XYZ file of C-alpha atoms in Angstrom:
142
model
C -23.016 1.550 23.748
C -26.752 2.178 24.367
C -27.260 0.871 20.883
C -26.127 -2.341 22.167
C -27.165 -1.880 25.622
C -30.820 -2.000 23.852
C -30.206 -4.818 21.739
C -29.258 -7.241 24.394
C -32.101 -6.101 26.372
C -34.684 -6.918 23.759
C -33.016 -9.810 22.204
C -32.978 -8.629 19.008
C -30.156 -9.444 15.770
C -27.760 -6.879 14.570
C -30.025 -7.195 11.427
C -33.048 -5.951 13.238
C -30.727 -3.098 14.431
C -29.197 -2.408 11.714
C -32.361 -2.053 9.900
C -33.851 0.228 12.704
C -31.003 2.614 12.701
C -30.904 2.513 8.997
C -33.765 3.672 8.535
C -34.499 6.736 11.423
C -31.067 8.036 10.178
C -32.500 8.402 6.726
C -36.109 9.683 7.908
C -34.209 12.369 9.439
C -33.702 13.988 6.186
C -35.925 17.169 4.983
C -38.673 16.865 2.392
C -37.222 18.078 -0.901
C -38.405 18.000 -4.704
C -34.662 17.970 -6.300
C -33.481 14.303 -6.638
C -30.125 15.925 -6.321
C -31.042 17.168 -3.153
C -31.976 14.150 -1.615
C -28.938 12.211 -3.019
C -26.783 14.476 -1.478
C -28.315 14.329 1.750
C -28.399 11.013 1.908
C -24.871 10.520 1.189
C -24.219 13.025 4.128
C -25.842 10.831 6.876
C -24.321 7.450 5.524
C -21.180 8.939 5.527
C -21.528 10.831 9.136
C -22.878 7.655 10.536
C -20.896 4.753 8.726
C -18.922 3.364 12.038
C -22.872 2.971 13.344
C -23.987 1.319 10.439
C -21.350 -0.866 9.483
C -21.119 -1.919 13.215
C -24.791 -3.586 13.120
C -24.746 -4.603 9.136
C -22.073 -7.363 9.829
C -22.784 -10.124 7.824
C -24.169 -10.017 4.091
C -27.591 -11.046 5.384
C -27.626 -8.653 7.810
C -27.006 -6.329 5.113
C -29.691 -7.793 3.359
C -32.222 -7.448 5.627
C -30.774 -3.547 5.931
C -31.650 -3.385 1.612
C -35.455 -5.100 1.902
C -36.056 -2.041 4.985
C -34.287 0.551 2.952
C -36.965 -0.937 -0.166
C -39.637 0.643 2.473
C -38.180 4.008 3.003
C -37.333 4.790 -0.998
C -40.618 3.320 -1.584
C -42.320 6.154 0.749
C -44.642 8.815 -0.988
C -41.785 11.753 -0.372
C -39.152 9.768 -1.663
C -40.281 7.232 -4.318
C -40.231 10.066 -7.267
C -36.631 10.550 -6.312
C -35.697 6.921 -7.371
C -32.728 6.569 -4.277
C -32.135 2.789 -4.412
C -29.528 2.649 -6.749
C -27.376 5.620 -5.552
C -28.035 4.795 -1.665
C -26.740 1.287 -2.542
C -23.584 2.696 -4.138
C -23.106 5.295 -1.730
C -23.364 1.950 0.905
C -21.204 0.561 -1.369
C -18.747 2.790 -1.526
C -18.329 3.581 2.078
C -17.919 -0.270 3.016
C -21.959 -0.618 4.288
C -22.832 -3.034 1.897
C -20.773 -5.500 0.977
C -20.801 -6.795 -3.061
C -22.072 -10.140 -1.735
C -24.972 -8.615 0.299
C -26.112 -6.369 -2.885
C -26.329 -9.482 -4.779
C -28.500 -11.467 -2.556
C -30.573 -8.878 -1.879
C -31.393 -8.650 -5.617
C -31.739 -12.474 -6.214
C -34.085 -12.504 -2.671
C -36.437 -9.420 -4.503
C -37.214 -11.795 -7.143
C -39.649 -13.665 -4.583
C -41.127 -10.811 -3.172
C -43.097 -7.581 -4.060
C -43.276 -6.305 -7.154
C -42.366 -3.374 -5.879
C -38.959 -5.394 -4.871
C -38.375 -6.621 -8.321
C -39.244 -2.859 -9.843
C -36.187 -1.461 -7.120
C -34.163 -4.032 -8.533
C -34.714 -3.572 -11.764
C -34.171 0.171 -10.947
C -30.198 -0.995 -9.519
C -29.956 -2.616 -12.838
C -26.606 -0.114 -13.977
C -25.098 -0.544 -10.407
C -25.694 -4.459 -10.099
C -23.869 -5.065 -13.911
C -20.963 -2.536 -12.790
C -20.872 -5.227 -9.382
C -20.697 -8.226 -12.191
C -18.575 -6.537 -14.059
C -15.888 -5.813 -11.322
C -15.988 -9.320 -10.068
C -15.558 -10.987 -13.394
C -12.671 -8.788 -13.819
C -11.693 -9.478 -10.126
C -12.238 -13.168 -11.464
C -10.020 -12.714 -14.277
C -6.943 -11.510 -12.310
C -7.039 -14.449 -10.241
């Protein structure tokens, strides 16, 4: 409720929310040099606070926008040896964050950015084939 008590107030998108809350959920996480660590951390606090997140990352651009700010926080000194993006995006996945649709734009929208974008994208390369792969086969039902 104060979530979108605030949002109102300050006129701002369930995007810019989403990508707010995204974000300060994840910074709450300890400091720590296992990769495993961190994953499973992670994975903790998108699954604790899912109803929050999916509540503000409606729509697959709002999801987007959620991705390019996540590209900041995996991209911080602490984290960036830990290589997150790919199993925060299927951990997002997974739990119903991020929509297929979303993941896909986000990586087709890195291509005109940083080149730090196009490196986390071309980090996500396993989990955006397994995404093509399940929809061709989603496809092929049809």
């Amino acid at each position: 409720m104060e979530v979108n008590g605030r949002k109102f107030a300050h006129d701002k998108t369930f995007a810019d929310c989403s990508c707010i809350i995204f974000v300060t959920i994840l910074n709450t996480m300890a400091v720590t040099s296992s990769r495993k660590d961190a994953f499973a951390n992670a994975v903790k606090l998108i699954k604790t606070w899912e109803p929050l997140l999916s509540k503000f990352a409606r729509s697959p651009n709002d999801q987007k926008e959620t991705m390019i700010a996540l590209e900041g926080f995996v991209s911080q000194p602490d984290w960036k040896g830990h290589k997150l993006m790919m199993p925060i995006l299927k951990c997002c996945y997974d739990e119903d964050v991020f929509e297929e649709e979303a993941i896909f734009l986000w990586a087709e929208d890195a291509k005109t950015r940083s080149d730090q974008s196009r490196s986390l994208v071309d980090e996500c390369k396993a989990l955006l084939d397994f995404l093509q792969e399940e929809e061709d086969e989603d496809e092929d039902e049809d």
